[in-house]
Structures are given as structure tokens and as C-alpha cells.
CSV table of C-alpha atoms and ligand atoms in Angstrom, one decimal:
chain,number,residue,atom,x,y,z
E,1,MET,CA,-3.4,-2.9,-20.1
E,2,LYS,CA,-7.2,-2.9,-20.4
E,3,THR,CA,-8.9,-0.4,-18.1
E,4,ILE,CA,-12.4,0.5,-17.3
E,5,ASP,CA,-12.4,3.3,-19.9
E,6,ASP,CA,-12.2,0.7,-22.6
E,7,TYR,CA,-15.7,-0.5,-21.7
E,8,ASN,CA,-19.3,0.7,-21.9
E,9,PHE,CA,-21.4,-1.0,-19.2
E,10,LYS,CA,-24.9,-0.2,-20.6
E,11,ASN,CA,-27.1,-3.1,-19.5
E,12,LYS,CA,-24.1,-5.0,-18.2
E,13,GLN,CA,-23.5,-6.2,-14.7
E,14,ALA,CA,-20.0,-5.6,-13.3
E,15,LEU,CA,-18.6,-7.9,-10.6
E,16,ILE,CA,-16.1,-5.6,-8.9
E,17,ARG,CA,-13.4,-6.8,-6.4
E,18,VAL,CA,-13.0,-3.9,-4.1
E,19,ASP,CA,-11.0,-3.5,-0.9
E,20,PHE,CA,-13.6,-2.6,1.7
E,21,ASN,CA,-11.4,-4.0,4.5
E,22,VAL,CA,-12.3,-0.9,6.6
E,23,PRO,CA,-11.8,-0.2,10.3
E,24,ILE,CA,-15.0,-0.8,12.3
E,25,ASP,CA,-15.6,0.2,16.0
E,26,GLN,CA,-17.3,-1.9,18.6
E,27,ASP,CA,-20.7,-0.5,17.7
E,28,GLY,CA,-20.3,-1.6,14.1
E,29,ASN,CA,-19.6,1.9,12.8
E,30,VAL,CA,-17.0,2.5,10.0
E,31,THR,CA,-14.4,4.8,11.5
E,32,ASP,CA,-12.5,5.5,8.2
E,33,ALA,CA,-14.2,5.3,4.8
E,34,THR,CA,-11.2,6.1,2.7
E,35,ARG,CA,-11.2,2.7,1.0
E,36,ILE,CA,-14.9,3.0,0.1
E,37,GLU,CA,-14.3,6.5,-1.2
E,38,ALA,CA,-11.4,5.2,-3.3
E,39,ALA,CA,-13.6,2.7,-5.1
E,40,LYS,CA,-16.3,5.2,-5.8
E,41,PRO,CA,-15.2,6.5,-9.2
E,42,THR,CA,-15.2,2.9,-10.6
E,43,ILE,CA,-18.6,2.2,-9.2
E,44,ILE,CA,-20.0,5.4,-10.5
E,45,LYS,CA,-18.6,4.9,-14.0
E,46,VAL,CA,-20.5,1.6,-14.3
E,47,LEU,CA,-23.7,3.1,-13.0
E,48,GLU,CA,-23.5,6.2,-15.2
E,49,ASP,CA,-23.0,4.0,-18.3
E,50,GLY,CA,-26.3,2.3,-17.4
E,51,GLY,CA,-25.0,-0.9,-15.8
E,52,SER,CA,-25.4,-2.5,-12.4
E,53,VAL,CA,-22.8,-3.3,-9.8
E,54,VAL,CA,-22.0,-6.3,-7.6
E,55,LEU,CA,-19.4,-5.6,-5.0
E,56,MET,CA,-17.2,-8.2,-3.4
E,57,SER,CA,-14.6,-7.8,-0.7
E,58,HIS,CA,-13.0,-9.3,2.4
E,59,LEU,CA,-13.1,-7.8,5.9
E,60,GLY,CA,-10.5,-8.8,8.4
E,61,ARG,CA,-9.4,-12.3,9.0
E,62,PRO,CA,-12.4,-14.3,10.2
E,63,LYS,CA,-11.9,-17.8,11.6
E,64,ASP,CA,-15.6,-18.7,11.7
E,65,ASN,CA,-18.3,-16.5,10.3
E,66,GLU,CA,-18.2,-14.1,13.3
E,67,SER,CA,-20.7,-11.3,12.9
E,68,LYS,CA,-18.0,-8.7,13.7
E,69,TYR,CA,-16.6,-9.5,10.3
E,70,SER,CA,-19.9,-9.2,8.4
E,71,LEU,CA,-19.9,-6.7,5.6
E,72,GLN,CA,-23.6,-6.0,6.5
E,73,GLN,CA,-22.2,-3.5,9.0
E,74,ILE,CA,-20.8,-1.3,6.2
E,75,VAL,CA,-23.9,-1.2,3.9
E,76,SER,CA,-25.2,2.1,5.1
E,77,LYS,CA,-21.7,3.7,4.8
E,78,VAL,CA,-21.4,2.4,1.3
E,79,SER,CA,-24.8,3.8,0.4
E,80,GLU,CA,-23.9,7.1,1.9
E,81,VAL,CA,-20.5,7.4,0.1
E,82,ILE,CA,-21.7,6.2,-3.3
E,83,GLY,CA,-25.0,8.0,-3.0
E,84,VAL,CA,-27.0,5.0,-4.1
E,85,GLU,CA,-29.0,2.8,-1.8
E,86,THR,CA,-26.9,-0.4,-1.6
E,87,LYS,CA,-28.5,-3.9,-1.3
E,88,PHE,CA,-26.9,-6.7,0.7
E,89,VAL,CA,-26.9,-10.4,0.4
E,90,ASN,CA,-25.7,-12.6,3.3
E,91,ASN,CA,-23.6,-14.9,1.2
E,92,CYS,CA,-21.2,-14.3,-1.7
E,93,VAL,CA,-21.9,-17.5,-3.6
E,94,GLY,CA,-24.8,-20.0,-4.1
E,95,GLU,CA,-28.5,-19.6,-4.9
E,96,VAL,CA,-29.2,-16.6,-2.6
E,97,ALA,CA,-26.3,-14.6,-4.1
E,98,GLU,CA,-27.1,-15.6,-7.7
E,99,ASN,CA,-30.8,-14.6,-7.2
E,100,ALA,CA,-29.9,-11.3,-5.7
E,101,ALA,CA,-27.5,-10.6,-8.6
E,102,LYS,CA,-30.0,-11.7,-11.2
E,103,ASN,CA,-32.7,-9.4,-9.9
E,104,LEU,CA,-30.4,-6.4,-9.9
E,105,GLN,CA,-31.5,-3.6,-12.3
E,106,PRO,CA,-29.3,-1.1,-14.1
E,107,GLY,CA,-28.3,1.7,-11.7
E,108,GLU,CA,-28.5,-0.7,-8.7
E,109,VAL,CA,-25.7,-1.8,-6.4
E,110,LEU,CA,-25.4,-5.1,-4.5
E,111,LEU,CA,-22.8,-5.9,-1.8
E,112,LEU,CA,-22.0,-9.5,-1.1
E,113,GLU,CA,-21.1,-10.9,2.3
E,114,ASN,CA,-17.4,-11.3,3.3
E,115,LEU,CA,-15.5,-13.4,0.8
E,116,ARG,CA,-13.4,-14.8,3.6
E,117,PHE,CA,-16.4,-16.5,5.2
E,118,HIS,CA,-15.4,-19.2,2.7
E,119,LYS,CA,-11.9,-20.7,3.1
E,120,GLU,CA,-11.9,-21.4,-0.6
E,121,GLU,CA,-11.4,-17.6,-1.2
E,122,GLU,CA,-7.8,-17.5,0.2
E,123,GLU,CA,-7.1,-21.0,-1.2
E,124,GLY,CA,-7.8,-19.6,-4.6
E,125,ASP,CA,-10.2,-22.5,-5.2
E,126,PRO,CA,-11.3,-22.6,-8.9
E,127,ASP,CA,-14.8,-23.9,-8.2
E,128,PHE,CA,-15.5,-21.2,-5.7
E,129,ALA,CA,-14.1,-18.6,-8.2
E,130,LYS,CA,-16.4,-20.1,-10.9
E,131,LYS,CA,-19.4,-19.6,-8.6
E,132,LEU,CA,-18.4,-16.0,-8.1
E,133,SER,CA,-18.1,-15.5,-11.8
E,134,LYS,CA,-21.8,-16.2,-12.2
E,135,LEU,CA,-22.6,-12.9,-10.5
E,136,GLY,CA,-21.5,-10.5,-13.3
E,137,ASP,CA,-20.9,-10.1,-17.0
E,138,VAL,CA,-17.6,-8.1,-16.7
E,139,TYR,CA,-15.0,-8.6,-14.0
E,140,ILE,CA,-13.3,-5.5,-12.6
E,141,ASN,CA,-10.4,-5.6,-10.1
E,142,ASP,CA,-10.1,-2.4,-8.2
E,143,ALA,CA,-8.4,-3.8,-5.0
E,144,PHE,CA,-4.7,-3.0,-5.0
E,145,GLY,CA,-4.3,-4.1,-1.3
E,146,THR,CA,-4.9,-7.7,-2.3
E,147,ALA,CA,-3.5,-7.7,-5.8
E,148,HIS,CA,-0.4,-9.6,-4.6
E,149,ARG,CA,-2.6,-12.5,-3.4
E,150,ALA,CA,-3.6,-15.3,-5.8
E,151,HIS,CA,-7.0,-15.6,-4.1
E,152,ALA,CA,-10.2,-16.7,-5.8
E,153,SER,CA,-11.8,-13.2,-6.1
E,154,THR,CA,-8.5,-11.3,-6.9
E,155,THR,CA,-7.0,-13.6,-9.5
E,156,VAL,CA,-8.6,-17.0,-10.2
E,157,VAL,CA,-12.0,-15.6,-11.0
E,158,ALA,CA,-10.6,-13.6,-14.0
E,159,GLN,CA,-10.2,-16.7,-16.1
E,160,TYR,CA,-13.9,-17.2,-16.3
E,161,PHE,CA,-14.5,-13.8,-17.9
E,162,GLU,CA,-14.1,-12.8,-21.5
E,163,GLU,CA,-14.4,-9.1,-20.4
E,164,LYS,CA,-12.2,-8.0,-17.5
E,165,CYS,CA,-10.3,-4.9,-16.6
E,166,PHE,CA,-8.7,-2.8,-13.9
E,167,GLY,CA,-10.8,-0.2,-12.1
E,168,TYR,CA,-9.6,3.4,-11.7
E,169,LEU,CA,-7.9,2.9,-8.4
E,170,LEU,CA,-5.8,-0.1,-9.5
E,171,LYS,CA,-5.0,1.7,-12.8
E,172,LYS,CA,-3.7,4.7,-10.9
E,173,GLU,CA,-1.7,2.5,-8.5
E,174,ILE,CA,0.0,0.7,-11.4
E,175,GLU,CA,0.6,3.9,-13.4
E,176,SER,CA,2.1,5.6,-10.3
E,177,LEU,CA,4.5,2.7,-9.6
E,178,ASN,CA,5.4,2.5,-13.3
E,179,LYS,CA,6.2,6.2,-13.2
E,180,VAL,CA,8.9,5.4,-10.7
E,181,LEU,CA,10.0,2.0,-11.8
E,182,LYS,CA,9.8,2.2,-15.6
E,183,SER,CA,9.6,5.7,-16.9
E,184,ALA,CA,11.1,7.9,-14.2
E,185,GLU,CA,12.4,11.3,-14.9
E,186,LYS,CA,15.9,11.7,-13.4
E,187,PRO,CA,17.3,12.2,-10.9
E,188,VAL,CA,15.4,9.5,-9.1
E,189,THR,CA,15.6,9.3,-5.3
E,190,ALA,CA,14.3,6.5,-3.2
E,191,ILE,CA,14.0,6.9,0.6
E,192,LEU,CA,13.8,3.8,2.6
E,193,GLY,CA,13.1,4.0,6.3
E,194,GLY,CA,11.3,2.0,8.9
E,195,ALA,CA,12.5,-0.6,11.3
E,196,LYS,CA,14.3,-3.4,9.6
E,197,VAL,CA,16.7,-4.0,6.8
E,198,SER,CA,15.6,-7.6,6.5
E,199,SER,CA,12.1,-6.7,5.3
E,200,LYS,CA,13.4,-4.4,2.5
E,201,ILE,CA,16.4,-6.2,1.2
E,202,THR,CA,14.8,-7.4,-2.0
E,203,VAL,CA,13.4,-3.9,-2.6
E,204,ILE,CA,16.8,-2.4,-2.2
E,205,GLU,CA,18.4,-4.9,-4.6
E,206,ASN,CA,15.7,-4.3,-7.2
E,207,ILE,CA,15.6,-0.5,-7.1
E,208,LEU,CA,19.4,-0.1,-7.2
E,209,ASP,CA,19.1,-0.4,-11.0
E,210,LYS,CA,16.5,2.3,-11.1
E,211,VAL,CA,17.6,5.1,-8.8
E,212,ASP,CA,20.3,7.7,-8.7
E,213,HIS,CA,20.1,8.3,-4.9
E,214,LEU,CA,19.1,5.9,-2.2
E,215,ILE,CA,18.5,7.5,1.2
E,216,ILE,CA,18.5,5.0,4.0
E,217,GLY,CA,17.0,6.3,7.3
E,218,GLY,CA,15.1,5.1,10.3
E,219,GLY,CA,16.0,2.1,12.4
E,220,MET,CA,17.4,0.2,9.4
E,221,ALA,CA,20.2,2.7,8.9
E,222,PHE,CA,22.0,1.6,12.1
E,223,THR,CA,22.8,-1.8,10.6
E,224,PHE,CA,24.7,0.0,7.8
E,225,ILE,CA,26.4,2.4,10.2
E,226,LYS,CA,27.6,-0.4,12.5
E,227,ALA,CA,28.7,-2.5,9.6
E,228,ARG,CA,31.0,0.4,8.5
E,229,GLY,CA,32.5,0.5,12.0
E,230,GLY,CA,30.3,3.1,13.6
E,231,LYS,CA,29.3,3.0,17.3
E,232,VAL,CA,25.5,2.9,17.5
E,233,GLY,CA,24.9,2.3,21.2
E,234,SER,CA,21.7,0.3,21.7
E,235,SER,CA,20.1,1.4,18.5
E,236,LEU,CA,18.1,-1.1,16.5
E,237,VAL,CA,20.6,-3.3,14.7
E,238,GLU,CA,20.3,-6.6,12.8
E,239,ASP,CA,23.7,-8.1,13.5
E,240,ASP,CA,23.2,-11.0,11.0
E,241,LYS,CA,22.6,-8.4,8.2
E,242,GLN,CA,25.8,-6.4,8.6
E,243,GLU,CA,27.6,-8.3,5.9
E,244,LEU,CA,24.7,-7.9,3.6
E,245,ALA,CA,24.7,-4.2,4.3
E,246,LEU,CA,28.3,-3.9,3.2
E,247,GLU,CA,27.5,-5.8,0.1
E,248,ILE,CA,24.6,-3.4,-0.7
E,249,LEU,CA,27.0,-0.5,-0.2
E,250,LYS,CA,29.4,-2.1,-2.6
E,251,MET,CA,26.8,-2.9,-5.2
E,252,ALA,CA,25.5,0.6,-5.1
E,253,GLU,CA,28.9,2.0,-5.7
E,254,LYS,CA,29.3,-0.3,-8.7
E,255,LYS,CA,26.0,0.8,-10.1
E,256,GLY,CA,26.8,4.5,-9.6
E,257,VAL,CA,24.0,4.9,-7.0
E,258,GLU,CA,24.8,7.4,-4.2
E,259,ILE,CA,23.8,6.0,-0.9
E,260,HIS,CA,23.0,8.5,1.9
E,261,LEU,CA,23.0,7.5,5.5
E,262,PRO,CA,22.2,9.7,8.5
E,263,VAL,CA,25.1,11.7,9.8
E,264,ASP,CA,23.5,12.7,13.1
E,265,SER,CA,20.7,11.4,15.2
E,266,VAL,CA,18.3,12.4,18.0
E,267,ILE,CA,19.3,9.9,20.6
E,268,ALA,CA,17.4,8.8,23.7
E,269,ASP,CA,18.3,6.9,26.9
E,270,SER,CA,15.2,4.7,26.6
E,271,PHE,CA,12.5,3.8,24.0
E,272,SER,CA,10.0,6.3,25.5
E,273,GLU,CA,8.4,9.7,24.9
E,274,LEU,CA,9.7,10.7,28.3
E,275,ALA,CA,13.3,9.7,27.7
E,276,ASP,CA,16.2,12.1,28.0
E,277,THR,CA,17.4,13.1,24.6
E,278,ASP,CA,20.5,14.5,22.9
E,279,ILE,CA,22.0,14.8,19.4
E,280,THR,CA,25.1,13.0,18.4
E,281,PRO,CA,26.9,11.8,15.2
E,282,THR,CA,25.1,8.7,14.1
E,283,ASP,CA,28.4,6.7,14.2
E,284,ASN,CA,29.2,7.8,17.7
E,285,ILE,CA,26.2,7.0,19.9
E,286,PRO,CA,27.1,6.4,23.6
E,287,ASP,CA,26.4,3.0,25.2
E,288,GLY,CA,22.9,2.7,26.6
E,289,TRP,CA,21.6,5.3,24.1
E,290,MET,CA,19.6,4.7,20.9
E,291,GLY,CA,19.0,6.7,17.8
E,292,LEU,CA,15.3,7.3,17.4
E,293,ASP,CA,15.1,10.2,14.9
E,294,ALA,CA,17.2,12.0,12.2
E,295,GLY,CA,19.3,14.9,13.5
E,296,PRO,CA,19.3,18.4,12.0
E,297,LYS,CA,22.3,17.9,9.7
E,298,THR,CA,20.8,14.7,8.4
E,299,ILE,CA,17.5,16.4,7.7
E,300,GLU,CA,19.2,19.2,5.9
E,301,GLN,CA,21.2,16.7,3.7
E,302,PHE,CA,18.3,14.5,3.0
E,303,SER,CA,16.1,17.5,2.1
E,304,ASN,CA,18.8,18.8,-0.2
E,305,ILE,CA,18.8,15.6,-2.2
E,306,VAL,CA,15.0,15.5,-2.3
E,307,SER,CA,14.8,19.1,-3.6
E,308,LYS,CA,17.0,18.3,-6.6
E,309,SER,CA,15.1,15.1,-7.5
E,310,LYS,CA,12.5,14.8,-10.2
E,311,THR,CA,11.1,11.4,-9.0
E,312,ILE,CA,10.8,10.5,-5.4
E,313,LEU,CA,9.8,7.2,-3.8
E,314,TRP,CA,9.2,7.1,-0.1
E,315,ASN,CA,8.8,4.0,1.9
E,316,GLY,CA,9.2,3.9,5.6
E,317,PRO,CA,9.4,6.7,8.3
E,318,ILE,CA,12.9,8.0,9.2
E,319,GLY,CA,12.2,8.1,12.9
E,320,VAL,CA,9.8,6.8,15.5
E,321,PHE,CA,7.2,9.2,14.3
E,322,GLU,CA,4.5,7.7,16.6
E,323,MET,CA,6.1,9.5,19.5
E,324,ASP,CA,6.1,13.3,19.2
E,325,ALA,CA,9.6,13.6,20.5
E,326,PHE,CA,11.0,11.6,17.5
E,327,ALA,CA,8.6,12.7,14.7
E,328,ASN,CA,10.5,15.8,13.5
E,329,GLY,CA,12.7,14.0,10.9
E,330,THR,CA,9.7,12.3,9.3
E,331,ILE,CA,7.7,15.6,9.2
E,332,LYS,CA,10.6,17.7,7.8
E,333,LEU,CA,11.4,15.0,5.2
E,334,GLY,CA,7.7,14.9,4.2
E,335,GLU,CA,7.6,18.7,3.9
E,336,ALA,CA,10.7,18.6,1.7
E,337,ILE,CA,9.1,16.0,-0.6
E,338,GLY,CA,5.9,18.2,-0.6
E,339,GLU,CA,8.0,21.2,-1.7
E,340,ALA,CA,9.8,19.2,-4.4
E,341,THR,CA,6.4,18.0,-5.6
E,342,LYS,CA,5.2,21.6,-5.8
E,343,ASN,CA,8.2,22.3,-8.0
E,344,GLY,CA,7.3,19.6,-10.4
E,345,ALA,CA,8.7,16.4,-9.1
E,346,PHE,CA,6.6,13.2,-9.0
E,347,SER,CA,6.4,11.7,-5.5
E,348,LEU,CA,5.0,8.4,-4.6
E,349,VAL,CA,4.5,7.4,-0.9
E,350,GLY,CA,3.7,3.8,0.0
E,351,GLY,CA,4.0,1.2,2.6
E,352,GLY,CA,1.7,1.1,5.7
E,353,ASP,CA,3.8,3.2,8.1
E,354,SER,CA,4.8,6.0,5.7
E,355,VAL,CA,1.2,6.3,4.7
E,356,SER,CA,0.1,6.6,8.3
E,357,ALA,CA,2.8,9.1,8.9
E,358,VAL,CA,1.9,11.4,5.9
E,359,LYS,CA,-1.8,11.2,7.0
E,360,LYS,CA,-1.0,11.9,10.6
E,361,PHE,CA,1.0,15.0,9.7
E,362,ASN,CA,-1.5,16.1,7.0
E,363,LEU,CA,1.1,15.8,4.3
E,364,ASP,CA,-0.9,13.5,2.0
E,365,ASP,CA,-2.3,16.2,-0.1
E,366,GLN,CA,1.3,17.4,-0.9
E,367,MET,CA,2.4,14.1,-2.4
E,368,SER,CA,1.7,13.2,-6.1
E,369,TYR,CA,0.3,9.8,-5.1
E,370,VAL,CA,-0.2,7.9,-1.8
E,371,SER,CA,-0.5,4.2,-2.4
E,372,THR,CA,-3.3,2.2,-0.8
E,373,GLY,CA,-1.5,-1.2,-0.7
E,374,GLY,CA,1.4,-1.8,1.6
E,375,GLY,CA,2.3,-5.4,0.8
E,376,ALA,CA,1.3,-5.2,-2.8
E,377,MET,CA,3.4,-2.1,-3.3
E,378,LEU,CA,6.4,-3.7,-1.7
E,379,GLU,CA,6.1,-6.7,-4.0
E,380,MET,CA,6.0,-4.5,-7.0
E,381,LEU,CA,9.1,-2.6,-5.8
E,382,GLU,CA,10.7,-6.0,-5.4
E,383,GLY,CA,10.2,-6.5,-9.1
E,384,LYS,CA,7.5,-9.2,-8.8
E,385,THR,CA,4.5,-9.5,-11.1
E,386,LEU,CA,1.4,-9.4,-8.9
E,387,PRO,CA,-1.0,-12.3,-9.7
E,388,GLY,CA,-4.0,-10.0,-9.5
E,389,ILE,CA,-2.5,-7.8,-12.1
E,390,GLN,CA,-1.2,-10.6,-14.3
E,391,ALA,CA,-4.7,-12.2,-14.4
E,392,ILE,CA,-6.1,-9.2,-16.1
E,393,SER,CA,-3.2,-8.3,-18.2
E,394,GLU,CA,-3.4,-11.7,-20.0
E,395,VAL,CA,-6.3,-10.6,-22.2
Q,401,AMP,P1,8.5,-0.7,8.8
Q,401,AMP,O1,7.2,-1.4,9.0
Q,401,AMP,O2,9.7,-1.6,8.6
Q,401,AMP,O3,8.4,0.4,7.7
Q,401,AMP,O4,8.8,0.1,10.1
Q,401,AMP,C1,8.1,1.2,10.6
Q,401,AMP,C2,8.4,1.5,12.0
Q,401,AMP,O5,9.8,1.8,12.1
Q,401,AMP,C3,7.7,2.6,12.6
Q,401,AMP,O6,6.8,2.1,13.5
Q,401,AMP,C4,8.8,3.4,13.3
Q,401,AMP,O7,8.5,3.8,14.6
Q,401,AMP,C5,10.0,2.5,13.3
Q,401,AMP,N1,11.2,3.2,13.3
Q,401,AMP,C6,11.6,4.3,12.5
Q,401,AMP,N2,12.8,4.7,12.9
Q,401,AMP,C7,13.2,3.9,14.0
Q,401,AMP,C8,14.4,3.9,14.8
Q,401,AMP,N3,15.4,4.8,14.7
Q,401,AMP,N4,14.4,3.0,15.8
Q,401,AMP,C9,13.4,2.1,15.9
Q,401,AMP,N5,12.3,2.1,15.2
Q,401,AMP,C10,12.2,3.0,14.2
């Protein structure tokens, strides 16, 4: 795997695919610059070597070239975060972009307009990718969030470069996932939560070969509990996945993986912060009530497993953490993972909602690594090779 440290960028121009798909408020201000900060080390490395930087990214899902999706809005934030006055050009290909890129001096940074203002970006159009490739000498991919897409700037463009590598962010993402999937220290525990079994089936099937313990929590646990004959009231259940749930349990047994399901739940009489609540065994929830968080015994059992693990993967909250009344399980589990990490375990958190949860409860600093790419991480956990990663690995 070629990474940025294999190169010296003196007098070279790096074309860097970054993920600057940042939230912007109505006045055009960036409300969370995490993604810009995440790309900073790669940009600084090129500049400190004596090179110049051309940055390309998408922003949102524009249909036409609406100004609310223009990357011009983030230029001052990029300048502030990187500490270098950033130039901007109002197209990402064509003469104007090529001239701006040609005039760039070592130490300078240029941001291109939103790649998705051209439909050819998402189509992975080779001609469009070739035009992009004219803007730099070396291609760097540092956008994990789009690495599972075979778009022009994330994948196709790589073929037009002799010199191409991963940036620091993408390198760290790949290394962290490999630490779980390929070279994990045992015992390995995966915690899968969230709403639906259906969105995580392929992940479960793939990781059964790699883990010692699989904790299943959140809404998806009820399909398993019901399939085993439990009474789950009006909890979230995917009836058409019950058979599959039983197959997964059987498969796990065959592979020697211990599956842990919640034993008690915080139940509510409606899906609301103001609902009446109670605690019952997860397989004996009264009609009209639904399980919305892990109960105290479950939290203790899950935390116990986590505390004995050396590698921990966490994807998906184990309760409706968005409502304070049902956030306790997710917080306590996060704290247990934090504690295990302090004691030497490697912990990786990924997937949109678990990342929001650890951030919301200020647990992110306690994890070994918090992934930046929801969909990309899920696809890696499913065992797929991501096109954006493959395009660079084939050097
Ligand atoms: P996912 O995108 O599949 O990871 O699902 C995340 C969502 O699952 C979050 O918005 C949680 O509120 C929700 N969730 C977690 N536990 C439950 C539950 N017991 N019942 C319903 N939704 C849940």
C-alpha cells in the first residue's frame, strides 16, 4: 500500500480528493469543520515538502448548479483551518481550472468548485476524469467517505497517474479496519446495534469468521428475540427476517462465536420521550409496549464482555440514544468500551449513528479510532474491496 510518506512533493503539484462535504447553515457558514481538519495533515505534508495543492471535493447532492452547493462558501474556513490563504476556481475542469492550477506556486492551495456540478463525476466518466488529472502531478485520495464509490475523482482518475497514493486519513481508516478484520488481537468483540437487521446482514455474515463475541443490541435484537419465541410487544421487528435470524444464530454456533442478545429492556408505551417506561425481560414485553433501550442486566453483561476483549468493533447504537430517556444503554456501553481501551484494547467505532452517539456523549476521545465513513466502512466490514482503495493499490 503506497502512502503519502513514500513521496516527496518538492516542486510537485498534488491533486487531492478530499471529503469537504461539510454542513453549512443558511448564511453559508460551515457549522462543523471536522472533515476539513481531518484532511489537514495530508495538505500540510505536501506544502511542507515544497509542493502545491489542488483540492477537489463534492458538497451535497446538487441537481443543478445551485449556489447553496458551491464550495466557494467554505474557502475562508479552509484557509483558517489549514493556515494558508486558499484560492478558489469556479469550475473543476476546463480552461479556467487548468489555468488556475498551472499558475499555482509551491506552498499554495487551490480549491476547485463542487465536482458534482458535473454529472460525469458520479457516472465515473473517463473523459471527465482525464480532465481532472491535468490538474496535478501526483494523485492523492484522502476521502474515505466516498471510497466505496467508483466516481471519476475517487477511482477513475487514478489510472491517469503514474504517481498515486493514500493520504493520512485514508491510510488511518484502512489500517484501523485491518486491525479489526485482519490482524486482530483476541478476544475480538463486535457490537452491532441500530434499527434494522436487514441493513447489516452481510456485515454479520462476514464478521462471524473474525470475531469471538457478537453483541446484538438496539432495534435489530428484537427480530432475533422474536424468532427464538420471545414476546416483544410492539418493538421494532422485521418479520420476514426471522428465519434468517435463526440461521445466523446457528451459523454462529457452528463457528464457535458467542452471540449475546439483550436480556432486559427499557420499555415504553409509545415512541416518545414522554412515554411511560418500565423495565422487563426482553423476551416478555407486554402488548402495546416497545423496547427502546438496554436494561441494567443487559448493560452489565455487555460491559463484562467488552471489558475482557482486546479488539472491539462498534457499529450502531443499542437504544434510541437521540431521546434522553433511552440513551443510557448507549452511554454506558460507550463508557465500557472507553475503559477497555484505556486498559489496552483497540476499539473502532464506525457507522453514521454510532459516530453521532459517541460525539454527542463526548466519548470519541476514549475510542482508539472513530471512522469518518459510514457507507464505506460498512462495505469494508461486508468484505468488499472498495473501488477507491483498489484504484490506488494497483500500483
Ligand atoms: P442504523 O442506522 O441502522 O444504525 O440505526 C440507528 C438508529 O437505530 C438510531 O437512530 C436509533 O435511534 C435506532 N434504534 C436503536 N435502538 C432502537 C430500538 N430499540 N428501537 C427502535 N430504534 C432503535
